[in-house]
PDB file of C-alpha atoms in Angstrom:
ATOM      1  CA  MET A   1       0.003  -0.097  -0.017  1.00 67.00           C
ATOM      2  CA  PHE A   2       2.881   2.428   0.757  1.00 72.00           C
ATOM      3  CA  GLU A   3       4.011   2.294  -2.727  1.00 83.00           C
ATOM      4  CA  TYR A   4       0.981   4.642  -3.645  1.00 88.00           C
ATOM      5  CA  PHE A   5       1.999   7.143  -1.132  1.00 93.00           C
ATOM      6  CA  THR A   6       3.593  10.398  -2.605  1.00 95.00           C
ATOM      7  CA  ASP A   7       7.147  11.210  -1.393  1.00 95.00           C
ATOM      8  CA  ARG A   8       5.652  13.832   1.008  1.00 96.00           C
ATOM      9  CA  ALA A   9       3.338  11.452   2.465  1.00 96.00           C
ATOM     10  CA  LYS A  10       6.089   8.718   2.966  1.00 94.00           C
ATOM     11  CA  ARG A  11       8.080  11.547   4.794  1.00 95.00           C
ATOM     12  CA  ALA A  12       5.170  12.126   7.095  1.00 96.00           C
ATOM     13  CA  ILE A  13       4.884   8.514   7.794  1.00 94.00           C
ATOM     14  CA  VAL A  14       8.602   8.223   8.473  1.00 91.00           C
ATOM     15  CA  VAL A  15       8.390  11.278  10.859  1.00 93.00           C
ATOM     16  CA  SER A  16       5.484   9.646  12.759  1.00 94.00           C
ATOM     17  CA  GLN A  17       7.464   6.412  13.271  1.00 90.00           C
ATOM     18  CA  ASP A  18      10.460   8.681  14.414  1.00 88.00           C
ATOM     19  CA  GLU A  19       8.146  10.654  16.816  1.00 90.00           C
ATOM     20  CA  ALA A  20       6.886   7.414  18.405  1.00 90.00           C
ATOM     21  CA  ILE A  21      10.554   5.973  18.842  1.00 83.00           C
ATOM     22  CA  ALA A  22      11.757   9.352  20.298  1.00 83.00           C
ATOM     23  CA  CYS A  23       8.773   9.510  22.703  1.00 85.00           C
ATOM     24  CA  GLY A  24       9.676   6.078  23.822  1.00 81.00           C
ATOM     25  CA  HIS A  25       6.268   4.659  22.607  1.00 86.00           C
ATOM     26  CA  ASP A  26       6.018   1.042  21.315  1.00 82.00           C
ATOM     27  CA  PHE A  27       3.120   2.160  19.055  1.00 89.00           C
ATOM     28  CA  ILE A  28       2.185   4.620  16.519  1.00 93.00           C
ATOM     29  CA  GLY A  29      -1.079   6.354  16.968  1.00 94.00           C
ATOM     30  CA  THR A  30      -2.954   9.068  15.112  1.00 96.00           C
ATOM     31  CA  GLY A  31      -1.284  11.479  17.345  1.00 96.00           C
ATOM     32  CA  HIS A  32       2.128  10.510  16.132  1.00 95.00           C
ATOM     33  CA  MET A  33       0.692  10.462  12.449  1.00 97.00           C
ATOM     34  CA  LEU A  34      -0.549  14.002  13.128  1.00 97.00           C
ATOM     35  CA  LEU A  35       3.045  15.008  14.368  1.00 97.00           C
ATOM     36  CA  GLY A  36       4.275  13.670  10.974  1.00 97.00           C
ATOM     37  CA  LEU A  37       1.766  15.742   9.058  1.00 98.00           C
ATOM     38  CA  ILE A  38       2.663  18.811  10.984  1.00 98.00           C
ATOM     39  CA  ALA A  39       6.413  18.337  10.359  1.00 97.00           C
ATOM     40  CA  VAL A  40       6.161  18.059   6.529  1.00 96.00           C
ATOM     41  CA  GLN A  41       5.389  21.762   6.046  1.00 93.00           C
ATOM     42  CA  ASP A  42       5.910  21.801   2.221  1.00 95.00           C
ATOM     43  CA  ALA A  43       2.951  19.555   1.945  1.00 96.00           C
ATOM     44  CA  ASP A  44      -0.825  20.418   1.690  1.00 96.00           C
ATOM     45  CA  ALA A  45      -1.627  18.944   5.061  1.00 97.00           C
ATOM     46  CA  GLY A  46       1.235  20.598   6.868  1.00 97.00           C
ATOM     47  CA  ALA A  47       0.228  23.821   5.329  1.00 96.00           C
ATOM     48  CA  VAL A  48      -3.327  23.748   6.438  1.00 97.00           C
ATOM     49  CA  LEU A  49      -2.404  22.495   9.730  1.00 97.00           C
ATOM     50  CA  ALA A  50       0.112  25.591  10.052  1.00 97.00           C
ATOM     51  CA  ASP A  51      -2.464  27.897   8.896  1.00 96.00           C
ATOM     52  CA  GLN A  52      -4.894  26.653  11.548  1.00 95.00           C
ATOM     53  CA  GLY A  53      -2.248  27.299  14.375  1.00 95.00           C
ATOM     54  CA  ALA A  54      -0.820  23.642  14.731  1.00 97.00           C
ATOM     55  CA  ARG A  55       2.876  23.681  15.537  1.00 97.00           C
ATOM     56  CA  LEU A  56       5.126  20.734  15.830  1.00 96.00           C
ATOM     57  CA  ASP A  57       6.544  21.513  19.320  1.00 95.00           C
ATOM     58  CA  PRO A  58       3.454  22.325  20.932  1.00 97.00           C
ATOM     59  CA  ALA A  59       1.743  19.405  19.378  1.00 96.00           C
ATOM     60  CA  ARG A  60       4.284  16.862  20.725  1.00 94.00           C
ATOM     61  CA  GLU A  61       4.188  18.425  24.069  1.00 93.00           C
ATOM     62  CA  ALA A  62       0.342  17.972  23.989  1.00 95.00           C
ATOM     63  CA  MET A  63       0.383  14.593  22.939  1.00 93.00           C
ATOM     64  CA  VAL A  64       2.956  13.440  25.437  1.00 91.00           C
ATOM     65  CA  ARG A  65       1.019  15.263  28.129  1.00 92.00           C
ATOM     66  CA  LEU A  66      -2.232  13.479  27.135  1.00 93.00           C
ATOM     67  CA  LEU A  67      -0.784  10.153  26.936  1.00 90.00           C
ATOM     68  CA  ALA A  68       0.849  10.473  30.361  1.00 88.00           C
ATOM     69  CA  GLU A  69      -2.508  11.674  31.758  1.00 91.00           C
ATOM     70  CA  ALA A  70      -4.161   8.520  30.201  1.00 88.00           C
ATOM     71  CA  GLY A  71      -1.663   6.459  31.779  1.00 85.00           C
ATOM     72  CA  VAL A  72       0.164   5.332  28.766  1.00 80.00           C
ATOM     73  CA  PRO A  73       3.788   4.212  29.485  1.00 69.00           C
ATOM     74  CA  THR A  74       6.898   5.802  28.036  1.00 67.00           C
ATOM     75  CA  ASN A  75       8.962   2.490  28.440  1.00 59.00           C
ATOM     76  CA  GLY A  76      11.296   2.701  25.209  1.00 52.00           C
ATOM     77  CA  ARG A  77      10.168  -0.654  24.267  1.00 51.00           C
ATOM     78  CA  GLN A  78      12.014  -1.996  27.378  1.00 51.00           C
ATOM     79  CA  ASP A  79       9.942  -5.037  27.595  1.00 57.00           C
ATOM     80  CA  ALA A  80      10.994  -6.573  24.312  1.00 56.00           C
ATOM     81  CA  ARG A  81      14.673  -5.908  25.072  1.00 58.00           C
ATOM     82  CA  ASP A  82      14.108  -7.564  28.374  1.00 61.00           C
ATOM     83  CA  ALA A  83      12.677 -10.594  26.765  1.00 59.00           C
ATOM     84  CA  LEU A  84      15.454 -10.818  24.237  1.00 58.00           C
ATOM     85  CA  ALA A  85      18.066 -10.295  26.948  1.00 65.00           C
ATOM     86  CA  SER A  86      16.684 -13.217  28.985  1.00 71.00           C
ATOM     87  CA  ILE A  87      17.659 -15.315  26.052  1.00 72.00           C
ATOM     88  CA  GLY A  88      20.995 -13.769  25.883  1.00 76.00           C
ATOM     89  CA  ILE A  89      20.589 -11.368  22.862  1.00 70.00           C
ATOM     90  CA  ASP A  90      21.989  -7.930  23.392  1.00 74.00           C
ATOM     91  CA  VAL A  91      19.927  -5.588  21.590  1.00 63.00           C
ATOM     92  CA  ALA A  92      22.172  -2.554  22.508  1.00 70.00           C
ATOM     93  CA  GLU A  93      25.173  -4.508  20.876  1.00 77.00           C
ATOM     94  CA  ILE A  94      23.151  -5.060  17.688  1.00 73.00           C
ATOM     95  CA  GLN A  95      22.196  -1.468  17.561  1.00 68.00           C
ATOM     96  CA  ARG A  96      25.881  -0.404  18.062  1.00 77.00           C
ATOM     97  CA  ARG A  97      27.074  -2.647  15.209  1.00 78.00           C
ATOM     98  CA  ALA A  98      24.440  -1.492  12.925  1.00 71.00           C
ATOM     99  CA  ASP A  99      25.170   2.186  13.767  1.00 72.00           C
ATOM    100  CA  ASP A 100      28.877   1.335  13.068  1.00 79.00           C
ATOM    101  CA  ASN A 101      28.089  -0.333   9.699  1.00 78.00           C
ATOM    102  CA  PHE A 102      25.103   1.580   8.400  1.00 72.00           C
ATOM    103  CA  GLY A 103      25.138   4.862  10.403  1.00 72.00           C
ATOM    104  CA  ALA A 104      23.462   6.077  13.440  1.00 70.00           C
ATOM    105  CA  GLY A 105      19.823   5.387  13.857  1.00 63.00           C
ATOM    106  CA  ALA A 106      19.872   2.730  11.276  1.00 58.00           C
ATOM    107  CA  PHE A 107      18.527   0.172  13.526  1.00 59.00           C
ATOM    108  CA  GLN A 108      15.619   0.632  15.871  1.00 58.00           C
ATOM    109  CA  PHE A 109      14.026  -2.209  17.902  1.00 56.00           C
ATOM    110  CA  PRO A 110      11.392  -2.941  17.978  1.00 58.00           C
ATOM    111  CA  ARG A 111       9.771  -0.886  15.253  1.00 71.00           C
ATOM    112  CA  PRO A 112       6.515   0.431  16.719  1.00 83.00           C
ATOM    113  CA  ALA A 113       3.341  -1.065  15.397  1.00 87.00           C
ATOM    114  CA  TYR A 114       0.279   0.914  14.288  1.00 92.00           C
ATOM    115  CA  THR A 115      -2.742   1.151  16.685  1.00 92.00           C
ATOM    116  CA  PRO A 116      -6.011  -0.164  15.366  1.00 93.00           C
ATOM    117  CA  HIS A 117      -7.210   3.303  15.216  1.00 93.00           C
ATOM    118  CA  ALA A 118      -4.130   4.393  13.178  1.00 94.00           C
ATOM    119  CA  LYS A 119      -4.647   1.557  10.847  1.00 95.00           C
ATOM    120  CA  LYS A 120      -8.375   2.440  10.578  1.00 95.00           C
ATOM    121  CA  SER A 121      -6.983   6.052   9.475  1.00 95.00           C
ATOM    122  CA  LEU A 122      -4.501   4.732   6.928  1.00 94.00           C
ATOM    123  CA  GLU A 123      -7.252   2.613   5.308  1.00 94.00           C
ATOM    124  CA  GLN A 124      -9.458   5.821   5.354  1.00 95.00           C
ATOM    125  CA  THR A 125      -6.621   7.564   3.594  1.00 95.00           C
ATOM    126  CA  LEU A 126      -7.214   5.239   0.699  1.00 93.00           C
ATOM    127  CA  ARG A 127     -10.952   5.855   0.496  1.00 94.00           C
ATOM    128  CA  GLU A 128     -10.364   9.611   0.648  1.00 94.00           C
ATOM    129  CA  ALA A 129      -7.991   9.618  -2.340  1.00 94.00           C
ATOM    130  CA  LYS A 130     -10.365   7.520  -4.273  1.00 93.00           C
ATOM    131  CA  ALA A 131     -13.354   9.785  -3.467  1.00 93.00           C
ATOM    132  CA  LEU A 132     -11.353  12.641  -4.863  1.00 93.00           C
ATOM    133  CA  GLY A 133     -10.271  10.727  -7.886  1.00 93.00           C
ATOM    134  CA  HIS A 134      -6.586  10.664  -6.904  1.00 93.00           C
ATOM    135  CA  GLU A 135      -4.438   7.624  -7.701  1.00 91.00           C
ATOM    136  CA  GLN A 136      -1.676   8.454  -5.078  1.00 93.00           C
ATOM    137  CA  PHE A 137      -2.039   9.163  -1.464  1.00 94.00           C
ATOM    138  CA  GLY A 138      -0.815  12.381  -0.292  1.00 96.00           C
ATOM    139  CA  THR A 139      -0.580  14.190   3.037  1.00 97.00           C
ATOM    140  CA  GLU A 140      -3.974  15.902   2.202  1.00 97.00           C
ATOM    141  CA  HIS A 141      -5.698  12.231   2.116  1.00 96.00           C
ATOM    142  CA  MET A 142      -3.845  11.192   5.391  1.00 97.00           C
ATOM    143  CA  LEU A 143      -5.277  14.306   7.114  1.00 97.00           C
ATOM    144  CA  LEU A 144      -8.777  13.658   5.631  1.00 97.00           C
ATOM    145  CA  GLY A 145      -8.394   9.989   6.835  1.00 96.00           C
ATOM    146  CA  LEU A 146      -7.448  11.261  10.391  1.00 95.00           C
ATOM    147  CA  LEU A 147     -10.465  13.508  10.439  1.00 96.00           C
ATOM    148  CA  ALA A 148     -12.902  10.920   8.910  1.00 94.00           C
ATOM    149  CA  VAL A 149     -12.301   8.136  11.468  1.00 93.00           C
ATOM    150  CA  GLY A 150     -12.639  10.828  14.173  1.00 87.00           C
ATOM    151  CA  ALA A 151     -11.948  10.358  17.923  1.00 85.00           C
ATOM    152  CA  SER A 152     -11.122   6.962  19.485  1.00 81.00           C
ATOM    153  CA  ASP A 153     -12.785   5.948  22.691  1.00 80.00           C
ATOM    154  CA  SER A 154      -9.868   3.746  23.577  1.00 77.00           C
ATOM    155  CA  GLU A 155      -6.853   5.927  22.844  1.00 81.00           C
ATOM    156  CA  VAL A 156      -5.387   9.476  22.859  1.00 84.00           C
ATOM    157  CA  ASP A 157      -5.661  10.512  19.175  1.00 90.00           C
ATOM    158  CA  ALA A 158      -5.039  13.336  16.770  1.00 94.00           C
ATOM    159  CA  LEU A 159      -8.285  14.952  17.473  1.00 95.00           C
ATOM    160  CA  ASP A 160      -7.355  15.094  21.188  1.00 94.00           C
ATOM    161  CA  VAL A 161      -4.196  16.629  20.318  1.00 96.00           C
ATOM    162  CA  LEU A 162      -5.534  19.291  17.955  1.00 96.00           C
ATOM    163  CA  THR A 163      -8.368  20.132  20.483  1.00 95.00           C
ATOM    164  CA  ALA A 164      -5.660  20.632  23.197  1.00 96.00           C
ATOM    165  CA  LEU A 165      -3.943  23.112  20.856  1.00 96.00           C
ATOM    166  CA  ASP A 166      -7.223  24.879  20.263  1.00 96.00           C
ATOM    167  CA  VAL A 167      -7.433  23.982  16.548  1.00 96.00           C
ATOM    168  CA  ASP A 168     -11.010  24.222  15.262  1.00 96.00           C
ATOM    169  CA  VAL A 169     -11.238  20.471  13.957  1.00 95.00           C
ATOM    170  CA  ASP A 170     -14.397  21.527  12.129  1.00 95.00           C
ATOM    171  CA  ARG A 171     -12.430  23.850   9.979  1.00 96.00           C
ATOM    172  CA  LEU A 172      -9.670  21.506   8.756  1.00 96.00           C
ATOM    173  CA  ARG A 173     -11.656  19.433   6.163  1.00 95.00           C
ATOM    174  CA  PRO A 174     -13.099  22.559   4.221  1.00 96.00           C
ATOM    175  CA  ALA A 175      -9.747  24.340   4.564  1.00 96.00           C
ATOM    176  CA  LEU A 176      -7.869  21.366   3.042  1.00 96.00           C
ATOM    177  CA  LEU A 177     -10.436  20.711   0.365  1.00 95.00           C
ATOM    178  CA  ALA A 178     -10.329  24.334  -0.547  1.00 95.00           C
ATOM    179  CA  ARG A 179      -6.515  24.256  -0.645  1.00 94.00           C
ATOM    180  CA  ILE A 180      -6.608  21.209  -2.957  1.00 92.00           C
ATOM    181  CA  GLY A 181      -9.372  22.230  -5.094  1.00 86.00           C
ATOM    182  CA  ALA A 182      -7.502  25.554  -5.779  1.00 43.00           C
ATOM    183  CA  ASP A 183      -4.084  24.131  -6.697  1.00 47.00           C
ATOM    184  CA  GLY A 184      -5.018  20.596  -7.866  1.00 49.00           C
ATOM    185  CA  GLY A 185      -3.323  18.974  -4.785  1.00 52.00           C
ATOM    186  CA  ALA A 186       0.489  19.611  -4.574  1.00 46.00           C
ATOM    187  CA  ASP A 187       0.948  16.290  -2.945  1.00 59.00           C
ATOM    188  CA  ALA A 188      -1.314  14.416  -5.384  1.00 48.00           C
ATOM    189  CA  GLY A 189       0.811  15.321  -8.480  1.00 46.00           C
ATOM    190  CA  GLU A 190       3.980  14.434  -6.604  1.00 47.00           C
ATOM    191  CA  ALA A 191       5.596  10.983  -7.453  1.00 39.00           C
TER     192      ALA A 191
END
């Protein structure tokens, strides 16, 4: 599925993964996906989010705070490391060797998995692109997907983060559609 994402959308996905790892989370939720979209400012979603007042550092702080208030641990995936250590596998040594051979940060273990709500959002990304007649999925479709799946009852999500930032969530979809309607969707045309 990711082969259909534009380069900017792929960058947003990578940033969301990096944000999850940097925060010490063993999952990628819609909040992390939102951080990825905000970070890619040269894309449609990033521009609309910036226009509505969403900034990366405050969004990250809000997400971490909301997750901490919800009791979500920031354990740096220590459970998996401990399990491997119990059978004699030194993840830190593997990471050191990978960094030496492939560059710093080349090996991250374990890679965070998408939450069910984030997976649903990515599935909705496909539907949003198809509804607009686009063959590739850009950041605009990712943001539309986040908005379409709405809030989750079971996890802190992108809408919670946007609300904490005082972003009017109801204005995002029309603003984004106006932007991509006016310029043909900068992301959609990019390979």
